[in-house]
mmCIF file of C-alpha atoms in Angstrom:
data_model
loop_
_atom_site.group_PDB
_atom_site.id
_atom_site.type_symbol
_atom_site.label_atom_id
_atom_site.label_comp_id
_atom_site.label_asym_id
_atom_site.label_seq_id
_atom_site.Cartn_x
_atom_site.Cartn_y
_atom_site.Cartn_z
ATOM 1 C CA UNK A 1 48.234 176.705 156.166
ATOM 2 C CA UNK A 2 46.653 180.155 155.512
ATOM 3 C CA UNK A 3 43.973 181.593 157.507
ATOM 4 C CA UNK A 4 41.442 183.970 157.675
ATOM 5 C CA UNK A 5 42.890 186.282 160.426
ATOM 6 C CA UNK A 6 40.506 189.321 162.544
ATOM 7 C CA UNK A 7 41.279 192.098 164.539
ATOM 8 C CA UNK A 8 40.526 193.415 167.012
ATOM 9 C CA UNK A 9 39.488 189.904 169.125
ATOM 10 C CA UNK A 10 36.703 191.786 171.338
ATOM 11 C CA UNK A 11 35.640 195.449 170.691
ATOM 12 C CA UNK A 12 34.395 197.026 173.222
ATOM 13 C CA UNK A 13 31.945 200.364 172.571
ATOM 14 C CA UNK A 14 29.507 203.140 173.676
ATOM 15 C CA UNK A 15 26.295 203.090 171.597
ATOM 16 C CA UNK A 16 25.582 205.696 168.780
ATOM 17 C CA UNK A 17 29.726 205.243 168.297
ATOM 18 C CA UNK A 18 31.197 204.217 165.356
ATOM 19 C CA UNK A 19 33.224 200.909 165.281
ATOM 20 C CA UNK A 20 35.159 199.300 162.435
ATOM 21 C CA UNK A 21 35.809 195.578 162.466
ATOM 22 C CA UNK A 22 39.346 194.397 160.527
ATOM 23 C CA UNK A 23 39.963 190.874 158.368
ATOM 24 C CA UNK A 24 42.303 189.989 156.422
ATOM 25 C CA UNK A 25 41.348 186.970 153.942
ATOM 26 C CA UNK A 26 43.525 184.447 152.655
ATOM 27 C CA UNK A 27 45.410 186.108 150.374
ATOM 28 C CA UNK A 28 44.481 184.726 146.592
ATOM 29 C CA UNK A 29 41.224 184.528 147.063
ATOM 30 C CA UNK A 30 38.397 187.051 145.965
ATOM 31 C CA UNK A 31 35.131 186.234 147.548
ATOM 32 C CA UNK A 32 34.849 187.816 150.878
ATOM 33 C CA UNK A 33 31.837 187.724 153.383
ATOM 34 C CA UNK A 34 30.639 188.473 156.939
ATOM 35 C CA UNK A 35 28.513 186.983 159.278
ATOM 36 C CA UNK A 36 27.346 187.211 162.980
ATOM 37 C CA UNK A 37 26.064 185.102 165.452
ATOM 38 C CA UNK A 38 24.297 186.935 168.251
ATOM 39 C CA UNK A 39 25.136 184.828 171.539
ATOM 40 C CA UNK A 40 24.146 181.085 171.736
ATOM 41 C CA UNK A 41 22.493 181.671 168.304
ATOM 42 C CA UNK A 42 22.662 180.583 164.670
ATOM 43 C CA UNK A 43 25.156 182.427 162.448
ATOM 44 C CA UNK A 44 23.449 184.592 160.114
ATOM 45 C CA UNK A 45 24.845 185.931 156.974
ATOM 46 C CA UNK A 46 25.694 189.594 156.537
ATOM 47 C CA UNK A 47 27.021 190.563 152.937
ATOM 48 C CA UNK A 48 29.047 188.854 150.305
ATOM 49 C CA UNK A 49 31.798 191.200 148.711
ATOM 50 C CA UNK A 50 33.274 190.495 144.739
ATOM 51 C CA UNK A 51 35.299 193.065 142.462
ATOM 52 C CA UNK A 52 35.185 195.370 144.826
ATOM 53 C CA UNK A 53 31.362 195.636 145.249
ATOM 54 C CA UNK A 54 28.522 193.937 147.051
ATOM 55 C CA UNK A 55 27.312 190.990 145.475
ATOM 56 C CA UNK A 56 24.731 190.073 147.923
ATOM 57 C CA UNK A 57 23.225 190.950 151.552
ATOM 58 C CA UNK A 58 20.801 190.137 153.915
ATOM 59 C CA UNK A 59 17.881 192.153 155.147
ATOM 60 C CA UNK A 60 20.046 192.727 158.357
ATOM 61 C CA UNK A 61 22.290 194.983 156.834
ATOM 62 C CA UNK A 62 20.774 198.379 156.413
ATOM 63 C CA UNK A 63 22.094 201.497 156.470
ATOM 64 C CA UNK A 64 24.070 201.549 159.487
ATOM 65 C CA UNK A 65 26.349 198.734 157.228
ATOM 66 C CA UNK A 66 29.374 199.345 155.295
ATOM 67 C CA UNK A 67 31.895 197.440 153.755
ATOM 68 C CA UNK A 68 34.968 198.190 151.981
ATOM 69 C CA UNK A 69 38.543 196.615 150.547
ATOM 70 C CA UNK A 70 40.462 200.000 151.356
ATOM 71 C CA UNK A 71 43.759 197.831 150.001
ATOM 72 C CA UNK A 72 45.384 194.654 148.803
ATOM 73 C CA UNK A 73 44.876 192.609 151.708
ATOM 74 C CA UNK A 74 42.331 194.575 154.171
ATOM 75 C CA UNK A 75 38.430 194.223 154.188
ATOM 76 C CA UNK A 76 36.464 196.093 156.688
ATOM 77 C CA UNK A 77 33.059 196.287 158.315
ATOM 78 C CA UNK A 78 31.591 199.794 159.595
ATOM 79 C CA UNK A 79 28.809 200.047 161.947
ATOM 80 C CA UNK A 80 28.196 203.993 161.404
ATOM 81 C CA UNK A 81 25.913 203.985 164.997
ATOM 82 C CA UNK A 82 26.267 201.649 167.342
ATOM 83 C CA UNK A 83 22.951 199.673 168.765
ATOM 84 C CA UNK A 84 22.479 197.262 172.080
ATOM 85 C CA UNK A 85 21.427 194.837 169.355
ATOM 86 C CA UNK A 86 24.368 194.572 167.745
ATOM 87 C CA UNK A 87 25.950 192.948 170.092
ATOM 88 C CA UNK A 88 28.022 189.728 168.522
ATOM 89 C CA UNK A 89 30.218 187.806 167.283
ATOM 90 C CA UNK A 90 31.147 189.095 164.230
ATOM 91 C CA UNK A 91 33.001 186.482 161.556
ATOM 92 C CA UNK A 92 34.843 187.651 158.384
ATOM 93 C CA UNK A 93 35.375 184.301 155.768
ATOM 94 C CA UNK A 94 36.585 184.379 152.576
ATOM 95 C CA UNK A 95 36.783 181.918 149.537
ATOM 96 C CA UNK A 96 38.888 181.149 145.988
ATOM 97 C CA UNK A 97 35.449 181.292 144.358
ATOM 98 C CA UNK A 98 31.966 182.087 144.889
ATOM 99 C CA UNK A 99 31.242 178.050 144.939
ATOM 100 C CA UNK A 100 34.043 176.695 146.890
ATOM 101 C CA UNK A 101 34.730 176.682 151.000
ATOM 102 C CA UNK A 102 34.271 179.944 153.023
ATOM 103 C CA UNK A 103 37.097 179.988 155.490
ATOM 104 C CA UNK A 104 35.976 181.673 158.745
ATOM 105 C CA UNK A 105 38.247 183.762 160.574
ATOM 106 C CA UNK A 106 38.585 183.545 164.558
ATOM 107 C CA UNK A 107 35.372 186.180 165.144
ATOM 108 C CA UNK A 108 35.308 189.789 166.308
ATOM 109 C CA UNK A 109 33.051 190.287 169.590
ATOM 110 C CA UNK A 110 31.490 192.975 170.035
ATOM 111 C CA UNK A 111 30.243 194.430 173.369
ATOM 112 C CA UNK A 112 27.804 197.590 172.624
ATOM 113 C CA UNK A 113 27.370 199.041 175.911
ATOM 114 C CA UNK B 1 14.228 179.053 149.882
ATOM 115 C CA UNK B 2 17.278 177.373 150.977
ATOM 116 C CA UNK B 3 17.701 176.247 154.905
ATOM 117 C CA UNK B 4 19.278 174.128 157.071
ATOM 118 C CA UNK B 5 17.286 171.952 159.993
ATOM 119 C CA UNK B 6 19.131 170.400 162.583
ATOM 120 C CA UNK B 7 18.371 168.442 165.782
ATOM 121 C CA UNK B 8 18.233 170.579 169.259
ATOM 122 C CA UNK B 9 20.640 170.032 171.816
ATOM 123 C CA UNK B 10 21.935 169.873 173.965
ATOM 124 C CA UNK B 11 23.662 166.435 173.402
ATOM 125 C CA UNK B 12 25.207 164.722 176.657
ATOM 126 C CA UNK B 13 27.564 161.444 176.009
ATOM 127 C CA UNK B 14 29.535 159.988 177.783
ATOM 128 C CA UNK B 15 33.267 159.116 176.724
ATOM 129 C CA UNK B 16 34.054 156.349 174.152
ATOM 130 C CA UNK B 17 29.739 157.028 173.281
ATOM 131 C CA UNK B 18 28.671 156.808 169.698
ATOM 132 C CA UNK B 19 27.710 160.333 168.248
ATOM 133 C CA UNK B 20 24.583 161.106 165.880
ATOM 134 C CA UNK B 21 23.852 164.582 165.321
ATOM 135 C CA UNK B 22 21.147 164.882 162.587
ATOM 136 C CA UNK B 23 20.642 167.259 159.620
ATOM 137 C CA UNK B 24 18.538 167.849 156.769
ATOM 138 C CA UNK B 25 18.146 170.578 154.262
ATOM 139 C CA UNK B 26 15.641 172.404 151.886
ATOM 140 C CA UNK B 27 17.631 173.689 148.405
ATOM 141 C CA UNK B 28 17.447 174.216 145.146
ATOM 142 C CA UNK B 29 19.859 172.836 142.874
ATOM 143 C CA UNK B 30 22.538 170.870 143.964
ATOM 144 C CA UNK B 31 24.432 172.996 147.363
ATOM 145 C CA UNK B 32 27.645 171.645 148.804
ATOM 146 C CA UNK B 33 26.866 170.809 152.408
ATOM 147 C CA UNK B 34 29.332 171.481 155.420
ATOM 148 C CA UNK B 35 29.575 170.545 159.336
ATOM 149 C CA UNK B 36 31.468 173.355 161.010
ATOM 150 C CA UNK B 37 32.557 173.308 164.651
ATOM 151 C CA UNK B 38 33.021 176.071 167.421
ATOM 152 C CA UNK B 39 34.718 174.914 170.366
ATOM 153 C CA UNK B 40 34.030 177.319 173.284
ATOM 154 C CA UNK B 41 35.387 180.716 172.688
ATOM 155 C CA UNK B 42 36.788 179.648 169.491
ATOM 156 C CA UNK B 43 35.623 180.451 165.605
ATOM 157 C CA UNK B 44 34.429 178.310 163.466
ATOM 158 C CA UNK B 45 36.486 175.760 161.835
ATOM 159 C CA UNK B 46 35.564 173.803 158.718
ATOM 160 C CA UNK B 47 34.968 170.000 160.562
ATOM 161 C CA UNK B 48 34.107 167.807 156.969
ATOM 162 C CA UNK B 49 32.362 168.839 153.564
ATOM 163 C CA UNK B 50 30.832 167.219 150.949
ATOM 164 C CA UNK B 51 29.766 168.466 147.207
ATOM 165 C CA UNK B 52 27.791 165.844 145.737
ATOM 166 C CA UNK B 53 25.198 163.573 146.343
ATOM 167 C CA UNK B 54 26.300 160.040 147.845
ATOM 168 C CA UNK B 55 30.110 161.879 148.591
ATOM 169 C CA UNK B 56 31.278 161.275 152.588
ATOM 170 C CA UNK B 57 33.067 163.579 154.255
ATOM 171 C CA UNK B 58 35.289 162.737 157.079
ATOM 172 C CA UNK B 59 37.537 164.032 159.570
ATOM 173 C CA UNK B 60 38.771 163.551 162.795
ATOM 174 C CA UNK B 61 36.642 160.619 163.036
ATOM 175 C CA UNK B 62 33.939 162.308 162.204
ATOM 176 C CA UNK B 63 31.123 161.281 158.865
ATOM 177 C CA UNK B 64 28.957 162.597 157.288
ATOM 178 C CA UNK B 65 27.158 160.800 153.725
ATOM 179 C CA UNK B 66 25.139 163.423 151.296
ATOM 180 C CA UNK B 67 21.809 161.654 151.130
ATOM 181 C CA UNK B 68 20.335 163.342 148.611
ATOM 182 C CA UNK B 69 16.664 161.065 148.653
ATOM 183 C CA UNK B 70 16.289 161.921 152.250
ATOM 184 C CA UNK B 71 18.253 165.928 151.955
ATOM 185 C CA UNK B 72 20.078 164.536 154.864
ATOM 186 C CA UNK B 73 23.479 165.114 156.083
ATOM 187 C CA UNK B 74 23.626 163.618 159.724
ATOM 188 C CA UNK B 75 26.924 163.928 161.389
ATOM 189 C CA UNK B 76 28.336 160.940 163.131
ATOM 190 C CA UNK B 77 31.320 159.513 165.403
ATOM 191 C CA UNK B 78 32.203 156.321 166.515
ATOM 192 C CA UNK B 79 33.312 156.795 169.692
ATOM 193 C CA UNK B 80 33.386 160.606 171.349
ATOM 194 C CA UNK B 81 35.796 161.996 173.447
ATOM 195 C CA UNK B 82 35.533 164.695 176.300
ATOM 196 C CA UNK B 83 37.582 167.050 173.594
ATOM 197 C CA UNK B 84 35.105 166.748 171.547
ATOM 198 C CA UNK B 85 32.768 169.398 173.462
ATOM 199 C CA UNK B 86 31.726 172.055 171.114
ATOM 200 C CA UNK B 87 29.044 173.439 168.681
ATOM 201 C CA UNK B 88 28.232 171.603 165.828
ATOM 202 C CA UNK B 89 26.339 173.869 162.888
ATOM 203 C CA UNK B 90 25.249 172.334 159.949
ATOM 204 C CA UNK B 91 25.490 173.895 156.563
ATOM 205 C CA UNK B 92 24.776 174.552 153.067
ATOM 206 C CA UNK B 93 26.495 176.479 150.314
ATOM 207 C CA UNK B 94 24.190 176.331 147.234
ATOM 208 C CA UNK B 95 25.313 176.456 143.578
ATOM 209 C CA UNK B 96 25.338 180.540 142.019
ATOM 210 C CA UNK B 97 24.548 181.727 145.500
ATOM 211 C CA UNK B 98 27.179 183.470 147.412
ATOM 212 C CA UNK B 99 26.278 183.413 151.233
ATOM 213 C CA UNK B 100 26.354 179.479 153.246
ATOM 214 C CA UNK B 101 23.188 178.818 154.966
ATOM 215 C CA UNK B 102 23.946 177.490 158.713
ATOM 216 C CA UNK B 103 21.510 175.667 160.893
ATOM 217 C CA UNK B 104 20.746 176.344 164.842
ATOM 218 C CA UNK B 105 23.935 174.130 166.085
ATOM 219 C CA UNK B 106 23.492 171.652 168.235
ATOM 220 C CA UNK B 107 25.643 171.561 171.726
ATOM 221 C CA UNK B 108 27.249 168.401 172.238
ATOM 222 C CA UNK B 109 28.858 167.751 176.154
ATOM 223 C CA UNK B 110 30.725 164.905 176.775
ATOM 224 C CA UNK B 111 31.468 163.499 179.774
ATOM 225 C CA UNK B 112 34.257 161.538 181.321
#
């Protein structure tokens, strides 16, 4: 069955560094989104990503936020500067269609030190 | 707005115990409503969905019955079993919006 796959599996980093987080959706699907859950909390949305440009995103992603489909089968997350607080897991998902089943990937962590 | 309320944990069985976990949501419209599961150290995997009101989900023994005159979507098991120690997050996934709406999670632990 396909999956939703992530690299890297824990990302370590200084803070003020940069720090790009990989997925790679299922591959005939075109919804893409990402989420974190901050440790033993509730997973909070991110951004939603359609035709190559945000469709939505929460009041947590400023700035500091990127996201991008540099290719065919790649979709990234930038955090330009590093903070303590953003500290996570960090989940990629993707879907067929913007009303069907998000499909989570295994989660990013990521250690800001 | 849309969001998801369910019960605080954590939940302690013990083996072979019947499982409630409850749920219930505020939307507009008419969302699809999911029970994902996070087993330590893991991601989240899809547990059961359902898209419509009075449709059960099920899986791995697990239920769950849209109850759309209470916006309820309590998850349930028969009879637990020590693998089924995890996270249990309630959610929603609302018609036209793009981003699923999870609740708190609720820790189950199940002992032998």
């Amino acid at each position: 069955e396909p999956e939703v796959t992530q690299t890297p599996s824990h990302q370590v980093t200084q803070m003020g560094q940069e720090v790009i987080l990989r997925c790679v959706p299922i591959s005939n699907h075109l919804y893409f989104y990402w989420y974190r859950q901050i440790l033993g909390q509730k997973v909070e949305f991110l951004v939603s990503f359609y035709n190559n440009e945000i469709s939505e995103k929460s009041e947590i992603f400023d700035d500091q936020f990127s996201v991008e489909r540099p290719d065919g089968s790649n979709f990234t997350l930038k955090i330009r500067s590093t903070k303590l607080e953003d500290s996570a897991m960090y989940f990629c998902a993707s879907s067929p269609n913007g009303r069907d089943t998000q499909y989570f990937g295994p989660g990013t962590r990521l250690t800001v030190l | 707005g849309n969001s998801v309320t369910q019960m605080e944990g954590p939940v302690t069985l013990s083996e072979e115990a019947f499982l409630t976990i409850n749920c219930t949501y505020t939307a507009t419209g008419y969302p699809s409503l999911f029970w994902y599961v996070q087993y330590p150290g893991e991601g989240l995997q899809l547990l059961l969905k359902a898209t419509k009101a009075d449709d059960k989900g099920s899986n791995k023994g697990f239920e769950a019955t849209y109850r759309k005159e209470t916006t309820s979507f309590h998850l349930e098991k028969g009879s637990v079993q020590v693998s089924d120690s995890a996270v249990y997050f309630c959610a929603l996934h609302n018609t036209g919006g793009f981003k699923t709406i999870f609740g708190a999670g609720t820790r189950l632990f199940v002992k032998a």
